[in-house]
CSV table of C-alpha atoms and ligand atoms in Angstrom, one decimal:
chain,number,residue,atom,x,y,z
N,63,UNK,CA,46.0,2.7,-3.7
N,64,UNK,CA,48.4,1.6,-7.0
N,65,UNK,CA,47.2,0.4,-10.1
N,66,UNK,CA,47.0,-3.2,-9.3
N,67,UNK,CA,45.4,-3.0,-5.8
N,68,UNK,CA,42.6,-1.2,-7.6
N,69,UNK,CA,42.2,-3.6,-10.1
N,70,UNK,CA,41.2,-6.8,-7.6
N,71,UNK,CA,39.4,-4.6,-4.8
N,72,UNK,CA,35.9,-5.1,-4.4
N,73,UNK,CA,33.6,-2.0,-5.0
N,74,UNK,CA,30.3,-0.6,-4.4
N,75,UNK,CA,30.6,2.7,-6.0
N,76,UNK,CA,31.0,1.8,-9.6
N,77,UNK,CA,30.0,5.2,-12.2
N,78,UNK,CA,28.6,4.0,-15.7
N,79,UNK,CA,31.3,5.8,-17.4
N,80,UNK,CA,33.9,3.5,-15.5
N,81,UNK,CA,32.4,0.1,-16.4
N,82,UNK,CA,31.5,1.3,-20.2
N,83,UNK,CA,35.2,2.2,-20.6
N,84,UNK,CA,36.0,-1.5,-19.5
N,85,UNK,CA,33.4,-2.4,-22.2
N,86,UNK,CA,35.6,-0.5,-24.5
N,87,UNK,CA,38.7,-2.1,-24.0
N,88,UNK,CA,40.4,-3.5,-27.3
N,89,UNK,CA,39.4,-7.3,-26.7
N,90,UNK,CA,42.8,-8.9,-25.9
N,91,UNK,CA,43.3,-6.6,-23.1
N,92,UNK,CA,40.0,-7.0,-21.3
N,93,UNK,CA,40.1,-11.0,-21.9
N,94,UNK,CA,43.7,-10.3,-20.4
N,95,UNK,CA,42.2,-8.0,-17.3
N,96,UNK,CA,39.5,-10.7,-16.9
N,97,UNK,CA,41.4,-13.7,-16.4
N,98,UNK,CA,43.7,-12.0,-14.1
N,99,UNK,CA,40.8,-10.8,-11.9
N,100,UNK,CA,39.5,-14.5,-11.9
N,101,UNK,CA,43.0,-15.8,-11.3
N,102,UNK,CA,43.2,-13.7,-8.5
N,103,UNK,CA,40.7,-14.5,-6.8
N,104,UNK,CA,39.2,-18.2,-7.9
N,105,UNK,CA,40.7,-21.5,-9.3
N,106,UNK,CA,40.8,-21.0,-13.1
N,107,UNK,CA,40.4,-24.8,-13.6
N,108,UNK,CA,37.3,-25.4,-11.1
N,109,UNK,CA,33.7,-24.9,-12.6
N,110,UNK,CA,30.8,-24.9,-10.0
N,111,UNK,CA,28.4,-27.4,-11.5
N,112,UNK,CA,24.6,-26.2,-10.7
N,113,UNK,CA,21.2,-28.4,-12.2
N,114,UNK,CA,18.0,-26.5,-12.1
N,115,UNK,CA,14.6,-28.7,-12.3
N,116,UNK,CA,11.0,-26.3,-12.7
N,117,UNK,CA,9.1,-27.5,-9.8
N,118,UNK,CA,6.2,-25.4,-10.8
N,119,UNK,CA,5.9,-25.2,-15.1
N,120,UNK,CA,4.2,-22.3,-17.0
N,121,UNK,CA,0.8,-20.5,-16.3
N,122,UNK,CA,2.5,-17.6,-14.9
N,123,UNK,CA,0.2,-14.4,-14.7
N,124,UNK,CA,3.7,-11.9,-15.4
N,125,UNK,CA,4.2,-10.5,-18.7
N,126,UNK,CA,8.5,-11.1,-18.8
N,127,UNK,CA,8.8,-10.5,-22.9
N,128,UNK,CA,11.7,-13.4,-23.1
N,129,UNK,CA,9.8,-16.0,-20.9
N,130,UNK,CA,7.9,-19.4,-22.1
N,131,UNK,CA,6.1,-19.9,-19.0
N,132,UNK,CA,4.3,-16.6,-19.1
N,133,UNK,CA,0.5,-17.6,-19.6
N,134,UNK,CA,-0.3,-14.5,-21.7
N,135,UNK,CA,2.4,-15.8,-24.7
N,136,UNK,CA,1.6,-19.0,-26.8
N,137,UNK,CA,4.7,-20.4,-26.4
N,138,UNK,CA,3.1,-24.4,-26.1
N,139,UNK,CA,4.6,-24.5,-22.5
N,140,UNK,CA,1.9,-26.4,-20.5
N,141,UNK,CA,1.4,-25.2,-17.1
N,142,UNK,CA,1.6,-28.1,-14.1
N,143,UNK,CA,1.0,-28.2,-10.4
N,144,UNK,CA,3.7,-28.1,-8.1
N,145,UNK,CA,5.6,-31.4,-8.1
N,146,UNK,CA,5.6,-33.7,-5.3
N,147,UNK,CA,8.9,-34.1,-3.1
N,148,UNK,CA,9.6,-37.7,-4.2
N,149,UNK,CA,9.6,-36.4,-7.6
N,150,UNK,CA,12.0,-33.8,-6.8
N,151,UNK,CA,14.1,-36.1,-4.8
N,152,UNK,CA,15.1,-38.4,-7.9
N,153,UNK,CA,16.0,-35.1,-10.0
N,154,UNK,CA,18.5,-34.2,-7.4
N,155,UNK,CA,20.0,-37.9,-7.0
N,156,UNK,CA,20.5,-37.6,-10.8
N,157,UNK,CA,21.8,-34.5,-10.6
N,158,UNK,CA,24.0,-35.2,-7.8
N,159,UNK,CA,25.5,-38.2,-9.9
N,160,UNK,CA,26.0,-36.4,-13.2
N,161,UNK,CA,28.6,-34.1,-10.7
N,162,UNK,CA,26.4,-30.8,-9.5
N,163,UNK,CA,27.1,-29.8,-6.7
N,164,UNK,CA,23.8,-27.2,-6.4
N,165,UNK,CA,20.2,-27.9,-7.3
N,166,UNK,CA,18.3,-25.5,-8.2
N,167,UNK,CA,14.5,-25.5,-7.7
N,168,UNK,CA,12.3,-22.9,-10.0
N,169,UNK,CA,9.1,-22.0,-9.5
N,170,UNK,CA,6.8,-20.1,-12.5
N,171,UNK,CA,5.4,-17.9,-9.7
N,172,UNK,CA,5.3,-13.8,-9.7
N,173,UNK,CA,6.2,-15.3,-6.0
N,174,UNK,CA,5.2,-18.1,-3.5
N,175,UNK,CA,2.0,-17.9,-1.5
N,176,UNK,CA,2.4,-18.3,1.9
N,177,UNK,CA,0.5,-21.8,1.9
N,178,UNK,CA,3.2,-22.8,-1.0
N,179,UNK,CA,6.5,-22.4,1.7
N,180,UNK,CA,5.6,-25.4,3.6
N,181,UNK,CA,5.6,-27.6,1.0
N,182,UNK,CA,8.8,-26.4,-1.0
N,183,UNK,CA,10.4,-25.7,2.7
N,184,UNK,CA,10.0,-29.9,2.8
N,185,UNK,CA,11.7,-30.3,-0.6
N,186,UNK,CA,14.7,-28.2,0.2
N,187,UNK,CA,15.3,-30.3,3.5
N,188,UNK,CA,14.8,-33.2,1.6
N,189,UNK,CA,17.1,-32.2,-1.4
N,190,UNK,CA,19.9,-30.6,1.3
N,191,UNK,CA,20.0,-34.3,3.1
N,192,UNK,CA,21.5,-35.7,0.0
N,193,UNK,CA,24.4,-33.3,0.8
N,194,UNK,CA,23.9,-30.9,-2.2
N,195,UNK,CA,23.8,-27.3,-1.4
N,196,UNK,CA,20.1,-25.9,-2.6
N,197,UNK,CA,18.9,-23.1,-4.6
N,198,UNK,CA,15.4,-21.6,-5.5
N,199,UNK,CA,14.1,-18.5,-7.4
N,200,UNK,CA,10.5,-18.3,-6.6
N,201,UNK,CA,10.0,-14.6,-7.8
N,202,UNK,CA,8.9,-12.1,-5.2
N,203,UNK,CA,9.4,-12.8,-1.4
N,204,UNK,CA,6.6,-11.7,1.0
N,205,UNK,CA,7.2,-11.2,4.6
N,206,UNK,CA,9.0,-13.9,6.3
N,207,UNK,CA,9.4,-16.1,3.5
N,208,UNK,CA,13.3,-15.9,3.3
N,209,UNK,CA,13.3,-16.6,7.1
N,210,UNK,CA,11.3,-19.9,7.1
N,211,UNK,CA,13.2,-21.0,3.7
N,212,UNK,CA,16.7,-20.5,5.1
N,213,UNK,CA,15.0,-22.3,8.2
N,214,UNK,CA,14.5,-25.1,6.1
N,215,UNK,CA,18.3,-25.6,4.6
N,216,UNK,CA,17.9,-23.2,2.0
N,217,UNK,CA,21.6,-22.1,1.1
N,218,UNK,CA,21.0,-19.5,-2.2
N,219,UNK,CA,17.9,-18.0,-3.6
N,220,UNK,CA,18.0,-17.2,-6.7
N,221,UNK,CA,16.4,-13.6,-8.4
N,222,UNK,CA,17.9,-11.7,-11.1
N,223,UNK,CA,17.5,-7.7,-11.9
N,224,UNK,CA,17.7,-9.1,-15.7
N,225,UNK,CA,18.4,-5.7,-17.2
N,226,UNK,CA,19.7,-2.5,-17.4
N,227,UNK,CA,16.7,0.2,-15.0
N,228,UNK,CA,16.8,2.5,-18.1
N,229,UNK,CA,15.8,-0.4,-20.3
N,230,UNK,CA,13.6,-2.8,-17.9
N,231,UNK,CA,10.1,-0.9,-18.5
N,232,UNK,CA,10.4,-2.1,-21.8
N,233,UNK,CA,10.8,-5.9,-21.1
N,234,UNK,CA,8.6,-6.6,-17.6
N,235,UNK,CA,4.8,-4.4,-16.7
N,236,UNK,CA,3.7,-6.5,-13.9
N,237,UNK,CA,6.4,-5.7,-11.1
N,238,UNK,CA,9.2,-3.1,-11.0
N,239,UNK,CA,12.4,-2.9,-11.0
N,240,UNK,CA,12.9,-1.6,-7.2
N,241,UNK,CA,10.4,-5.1,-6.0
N,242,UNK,CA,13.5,-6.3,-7.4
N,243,UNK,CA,15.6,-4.9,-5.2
N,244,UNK,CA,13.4,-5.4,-2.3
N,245,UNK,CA,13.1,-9.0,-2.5
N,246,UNK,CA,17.1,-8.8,-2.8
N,247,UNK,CA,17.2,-7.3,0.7
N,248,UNK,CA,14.8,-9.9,2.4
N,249,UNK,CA,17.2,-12.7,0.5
N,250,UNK,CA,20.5,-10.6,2.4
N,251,UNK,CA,18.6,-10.2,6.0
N,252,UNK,CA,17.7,-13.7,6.3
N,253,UNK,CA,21.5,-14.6,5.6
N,254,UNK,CA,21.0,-16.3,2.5
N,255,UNK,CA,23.3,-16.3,0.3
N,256,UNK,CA,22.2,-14.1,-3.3
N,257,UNK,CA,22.2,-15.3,-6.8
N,258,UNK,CA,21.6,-12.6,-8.9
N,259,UNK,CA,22.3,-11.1,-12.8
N,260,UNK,CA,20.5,-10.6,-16.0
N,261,UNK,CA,19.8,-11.4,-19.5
N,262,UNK,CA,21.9,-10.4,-22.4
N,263,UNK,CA,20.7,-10.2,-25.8
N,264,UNK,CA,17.4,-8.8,-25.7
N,265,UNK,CA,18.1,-6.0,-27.6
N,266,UNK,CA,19.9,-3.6,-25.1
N,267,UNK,CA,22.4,-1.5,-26.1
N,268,UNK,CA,26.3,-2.3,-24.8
N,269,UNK,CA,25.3,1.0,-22.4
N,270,UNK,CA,22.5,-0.9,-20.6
N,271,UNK,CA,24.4,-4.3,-20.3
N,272,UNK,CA,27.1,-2.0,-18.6
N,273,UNK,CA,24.3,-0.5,-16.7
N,274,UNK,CA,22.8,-4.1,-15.6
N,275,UNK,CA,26.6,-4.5,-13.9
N,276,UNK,CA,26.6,-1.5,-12.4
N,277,UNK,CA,23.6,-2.1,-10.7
N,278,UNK,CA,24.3,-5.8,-9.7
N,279,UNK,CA,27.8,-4.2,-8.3
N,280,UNK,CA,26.6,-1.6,-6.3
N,281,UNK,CA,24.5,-3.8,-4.5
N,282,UNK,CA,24.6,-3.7,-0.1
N,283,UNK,CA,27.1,-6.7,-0.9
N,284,UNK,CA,28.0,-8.4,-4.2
N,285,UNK,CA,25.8,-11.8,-4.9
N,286,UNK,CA,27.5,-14.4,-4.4
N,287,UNK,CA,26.6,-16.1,-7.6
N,288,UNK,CA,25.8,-13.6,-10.9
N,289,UNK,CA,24.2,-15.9,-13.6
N,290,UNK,CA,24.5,-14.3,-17.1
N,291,UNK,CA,21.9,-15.4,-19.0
N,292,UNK,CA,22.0,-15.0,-23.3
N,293,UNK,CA,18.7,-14.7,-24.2
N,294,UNK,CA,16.6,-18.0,-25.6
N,295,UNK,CA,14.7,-16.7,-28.2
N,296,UNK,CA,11.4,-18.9,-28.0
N,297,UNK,CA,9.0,-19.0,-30.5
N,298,UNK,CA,5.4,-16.7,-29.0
N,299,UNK,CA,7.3,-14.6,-26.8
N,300,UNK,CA,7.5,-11.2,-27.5
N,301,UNK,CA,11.3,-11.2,-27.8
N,302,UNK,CA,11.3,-14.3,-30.3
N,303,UNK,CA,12.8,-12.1,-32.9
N,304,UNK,CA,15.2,-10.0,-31.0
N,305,UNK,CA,18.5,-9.2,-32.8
N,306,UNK,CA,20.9,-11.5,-33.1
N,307,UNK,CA,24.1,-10.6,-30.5
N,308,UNK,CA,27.8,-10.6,-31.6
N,309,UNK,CA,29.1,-13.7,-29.7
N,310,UNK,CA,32.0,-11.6,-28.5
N,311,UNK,CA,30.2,-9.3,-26.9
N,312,UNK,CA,28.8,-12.1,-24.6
N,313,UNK,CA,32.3,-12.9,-23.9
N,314,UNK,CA,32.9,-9.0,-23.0
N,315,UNK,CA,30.3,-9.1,-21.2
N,316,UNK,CA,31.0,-11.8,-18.9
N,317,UNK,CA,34.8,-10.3,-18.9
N,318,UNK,CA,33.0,-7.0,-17.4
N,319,UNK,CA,31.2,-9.1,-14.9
N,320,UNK,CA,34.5,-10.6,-13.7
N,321,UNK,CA,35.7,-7.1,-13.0
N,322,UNK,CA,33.3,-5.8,-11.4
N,323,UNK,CA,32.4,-8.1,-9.2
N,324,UNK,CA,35.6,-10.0,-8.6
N,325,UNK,CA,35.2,-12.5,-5.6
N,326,UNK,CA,31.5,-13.2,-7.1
N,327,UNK,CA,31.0,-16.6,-9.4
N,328,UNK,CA,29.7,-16.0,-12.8
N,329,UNK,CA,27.7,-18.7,-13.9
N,330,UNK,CA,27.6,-19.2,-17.7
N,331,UNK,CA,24.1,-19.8,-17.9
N,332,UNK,CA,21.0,-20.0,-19.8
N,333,UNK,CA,22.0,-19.7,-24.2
N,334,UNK,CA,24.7,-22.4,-24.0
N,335,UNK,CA,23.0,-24.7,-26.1
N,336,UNK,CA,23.3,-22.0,-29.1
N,337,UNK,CA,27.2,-21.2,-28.2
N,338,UNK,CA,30.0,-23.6,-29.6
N,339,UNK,CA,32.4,-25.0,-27.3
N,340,UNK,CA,35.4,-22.6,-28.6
N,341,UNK,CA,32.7,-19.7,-27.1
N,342,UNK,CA,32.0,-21.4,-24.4
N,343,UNK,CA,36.0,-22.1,-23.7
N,344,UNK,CA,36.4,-18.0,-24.1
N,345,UNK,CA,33.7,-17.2,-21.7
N,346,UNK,CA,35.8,-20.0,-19.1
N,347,UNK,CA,38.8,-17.7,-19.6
N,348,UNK,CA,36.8,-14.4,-19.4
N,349,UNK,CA,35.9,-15.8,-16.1
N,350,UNK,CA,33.2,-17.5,-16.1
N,351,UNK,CA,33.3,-20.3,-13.0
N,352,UNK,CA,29.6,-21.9,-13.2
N,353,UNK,CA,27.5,-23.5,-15.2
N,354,UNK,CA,23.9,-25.6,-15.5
N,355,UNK,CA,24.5,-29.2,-16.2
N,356,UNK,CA,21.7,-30.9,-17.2
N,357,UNK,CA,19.6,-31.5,-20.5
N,358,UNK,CA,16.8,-29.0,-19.7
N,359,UNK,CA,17.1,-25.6,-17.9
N,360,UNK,CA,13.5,-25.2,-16.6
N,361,UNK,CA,11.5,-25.3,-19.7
N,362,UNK,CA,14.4,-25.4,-22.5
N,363,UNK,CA,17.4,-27.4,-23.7
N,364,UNK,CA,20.4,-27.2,-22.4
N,365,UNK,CA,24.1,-29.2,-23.7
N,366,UNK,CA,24.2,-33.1,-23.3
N,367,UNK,CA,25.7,-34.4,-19.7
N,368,UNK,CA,28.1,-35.9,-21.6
N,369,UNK,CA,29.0,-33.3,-24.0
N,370,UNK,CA,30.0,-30.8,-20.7
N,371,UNK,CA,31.5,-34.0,-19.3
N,372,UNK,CA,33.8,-34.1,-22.7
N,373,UNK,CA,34.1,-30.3,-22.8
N,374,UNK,CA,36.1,-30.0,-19.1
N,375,UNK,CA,38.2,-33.2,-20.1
N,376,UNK,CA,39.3,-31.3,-23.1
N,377,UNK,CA,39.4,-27.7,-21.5
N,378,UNK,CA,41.4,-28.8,-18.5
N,379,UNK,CA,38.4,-28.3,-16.2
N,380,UNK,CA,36.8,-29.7,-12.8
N,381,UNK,CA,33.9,-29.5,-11.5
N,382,UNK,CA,34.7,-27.3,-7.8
N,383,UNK,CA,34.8,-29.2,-4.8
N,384,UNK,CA,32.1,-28.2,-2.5
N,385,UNK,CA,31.9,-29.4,1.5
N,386,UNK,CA,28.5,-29.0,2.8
N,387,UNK,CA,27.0,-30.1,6.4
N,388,UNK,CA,26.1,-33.5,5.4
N,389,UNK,CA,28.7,-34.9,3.2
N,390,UNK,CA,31.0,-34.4,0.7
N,391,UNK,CA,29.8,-33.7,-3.0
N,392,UNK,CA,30.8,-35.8,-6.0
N,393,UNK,CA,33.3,-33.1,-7.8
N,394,UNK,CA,36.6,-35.3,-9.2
N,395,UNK,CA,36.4,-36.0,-12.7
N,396,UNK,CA,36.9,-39.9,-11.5
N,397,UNK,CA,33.9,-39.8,-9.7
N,398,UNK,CA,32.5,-38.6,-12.6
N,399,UNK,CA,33.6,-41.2,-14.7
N,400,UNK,CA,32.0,-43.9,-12.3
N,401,UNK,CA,29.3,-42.5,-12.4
N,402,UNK,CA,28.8,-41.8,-16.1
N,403,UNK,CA,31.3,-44.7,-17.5
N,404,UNK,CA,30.1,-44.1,-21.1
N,405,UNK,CA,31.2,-40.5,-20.9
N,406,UNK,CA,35.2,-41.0,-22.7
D,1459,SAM,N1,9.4,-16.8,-11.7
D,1459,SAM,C1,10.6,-16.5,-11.0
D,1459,SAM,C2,11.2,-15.2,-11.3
D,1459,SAM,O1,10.8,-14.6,-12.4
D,1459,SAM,O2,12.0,-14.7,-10.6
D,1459,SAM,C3,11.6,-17.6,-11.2
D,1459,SAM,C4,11.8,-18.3,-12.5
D,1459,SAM,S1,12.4,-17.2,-13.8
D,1459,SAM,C5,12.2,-18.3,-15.2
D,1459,SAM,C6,14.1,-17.1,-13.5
D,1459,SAM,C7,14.9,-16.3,-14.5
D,1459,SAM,O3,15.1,-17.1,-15.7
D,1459,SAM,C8,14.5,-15.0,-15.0
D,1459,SAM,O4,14.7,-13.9,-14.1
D,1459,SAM,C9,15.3,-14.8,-16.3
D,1459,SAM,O5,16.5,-14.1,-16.0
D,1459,SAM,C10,15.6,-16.2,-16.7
D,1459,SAM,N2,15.0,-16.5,-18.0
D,1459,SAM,C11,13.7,-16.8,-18.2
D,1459,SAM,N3,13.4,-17.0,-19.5
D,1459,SAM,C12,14.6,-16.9,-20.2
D,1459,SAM,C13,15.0,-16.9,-21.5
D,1459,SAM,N4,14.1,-17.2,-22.5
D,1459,SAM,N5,16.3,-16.7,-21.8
D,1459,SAM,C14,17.2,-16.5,-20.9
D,1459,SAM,N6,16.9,-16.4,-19.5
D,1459,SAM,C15,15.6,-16.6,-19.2
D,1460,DTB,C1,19.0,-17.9,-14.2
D,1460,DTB,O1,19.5,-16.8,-14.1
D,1460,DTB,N1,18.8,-18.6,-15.3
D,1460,DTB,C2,18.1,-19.8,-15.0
D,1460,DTB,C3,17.9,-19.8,-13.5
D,1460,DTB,N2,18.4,-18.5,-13.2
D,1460,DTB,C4,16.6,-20.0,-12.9
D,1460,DTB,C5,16.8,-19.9,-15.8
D,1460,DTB,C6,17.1,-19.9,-17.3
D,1460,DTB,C7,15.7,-20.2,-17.9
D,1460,DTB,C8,15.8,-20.3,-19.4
D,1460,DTB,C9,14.5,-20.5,-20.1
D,1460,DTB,C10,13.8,-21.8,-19.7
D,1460,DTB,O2,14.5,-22.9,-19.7
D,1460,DTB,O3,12.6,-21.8,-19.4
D,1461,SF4,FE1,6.8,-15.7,-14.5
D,1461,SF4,FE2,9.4,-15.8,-13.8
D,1461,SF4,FE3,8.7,-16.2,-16.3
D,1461,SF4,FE4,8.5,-13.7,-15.4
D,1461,SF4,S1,10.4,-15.0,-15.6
D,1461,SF4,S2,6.9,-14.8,-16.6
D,1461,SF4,S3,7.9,-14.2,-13.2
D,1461,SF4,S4,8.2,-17.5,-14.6
């Protein structure tokens, strides 16, 4: 195999050494590497536009040291019941006319109970009818779960490893790392599709964020979406105070991601309402190819519609045209326009 082959194959047998010497590249040449990977294999100037809407807010019995809706932290996150579907329903319409083209549907659970399925099984139908592809992250999956939620149009579920093994006793007590990894392969044997990454920020060394992607890329199969989240730092949590992280380091890291997992999307996720746009325009070219449009993630801000609107316009960016079963997906920036006319 030459040089270049290497370079875009997929792999499963990454060492640590390997992907900390990608790490270490002088920056220009992984930002060079990285684009060519995601030019290689993905549209440069598509971005898949995801919302995410908490159907179930706060009162969570885990202990996850960055997380608002934890019950144990003071964090002024009120917990509700689950929302009803018509609820839900006008969140995704919305969502469908700001341009996403995948709603996302999170749940503060340390996973559903079984009695919980029917009901959110009847909100992912309802949601996939509008023709957007659908999304959840639940927490753990118990037996059959995955099965029934595919059953019910679910196309991704959504459950991240967060960090680096060596570093995730000292963030999470309440599950470990390898429920993690078994709810990954109830996800992958009910043929849905996985999204799954981390959290940056949180105090890890560059070592451990290289050792969150080599876990993530020696997965059975690469997920299908990798969401690379910088850590909000909200006020009760445990991790309010974490050190602050050299923005370029978030752009290595999602450059690193690219590489390693090279037909997978990155999604530029959770943190984007700290990062300017000239970040945000270096993490594009690193590679990343997703992001979450919308004002609120599931309990915190997120950029203005209209801001991310303005930001492809000036970028060169689309949002990436997805078919599903039902109908075709706003995704032209025209549409976009007609739909948000104010947006310039
Ligand atoms: N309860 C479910 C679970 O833990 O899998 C689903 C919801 S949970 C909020 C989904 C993910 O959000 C977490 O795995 C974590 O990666 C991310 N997240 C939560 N709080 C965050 C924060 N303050 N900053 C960045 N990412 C965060
Ligand atoms: C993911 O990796 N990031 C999203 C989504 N998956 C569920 C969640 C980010 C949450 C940020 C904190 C909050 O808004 O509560
Ligand atoms: Fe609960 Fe999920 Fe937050 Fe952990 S990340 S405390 S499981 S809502």
């Amino acid at each position: 195999m030459d040089g270049m082959t290497s370079e875009f194959a997929v792999r499963h047998d990454w060492a640590l050494a390997e992907i900390e010497a990608i790490f270490n590249l002088p920056f220009m040449d992984l930002l060079a590497r990285a684009h060519a990977v995601h030019a290689a294999h993905h549209d440069p100037h598509a971005v898949q536009v995801s919302t995410l809407l908490s159907i179930k807010t706060g009162g969570c019995p885990e202990d996850c040291a960055y997380c608002p809706q934890a019950q144990r932290y003071h964090t002024g996150v009120e917990a509700q019941k689950l929302l009803d579907v018509d609820a839900v329903l006008e969140r995704a319409r919305a969502a469908k006319a700001a341009g996403a083209s995948r709603f996302c549907m999170g749940a503060a659970w340390r996973g559903p109970k079984d009695r919980d399925i029917p009901k959110v099984a009847e909100m992912i139908h309802a949601v996939k009818s509008l023709g957007l592809e659908t999304c959840a992250t639940m927490g753990l999956l118990g037996e059959g779960h995955a099965r029934q939620l595919k059953d019910a149009g679910l196309d991704y579920y959504n459950h991240n490893l967060d960090t680096a093994p060596d570093f995730y006793g000292e963030i999470i007590h309440t599950r470990e790392f390898e429920d993690r990894l078994d709810t990954l392969d109830e996800i992958r044997h009910a043929g849905l599709k996985t999204c799954c990454g981390g959290i940056v920020g949180m105090g890890e060394t560059r070592t451990q964020r290289a050792g969150l992607l080599q876990a993530l890329a020696n997965l059975p199969e690469h997920p299908q979406s990798v969401p690379i989240n910088q850590l909000v730092r909200v006020p009760g949590t445990p991790l309010e105070h974490a050190p602050d992280m050299d923005p370029f380091e978030f752009v290595r890291t999602i450059a690193v991601t690219r590489i390693v997992m090279p037909e997978s999307i990155v999604r530029l996720s959770a943190g984007r309402q700290q990062m300017s746009d000239e970040l945000q325009a270096l993490c594009f070219f690193a590679g990343a190819g997703s992001i979450f449009m919308g004002e609120k993630l599931l309990t915190t801000g997120n950029p203005d519609v209209e801001h991310d609107h303005a930001l492809f316009a000036r970028l060169d960016l689309h949002p990436l045209h997805i078919e599903t079963e039902s109908q075709t997906v706003v995704t032209t920036h025209a549409d976009i326009l007609e739909a948000c006319p104010h947006v310039a």
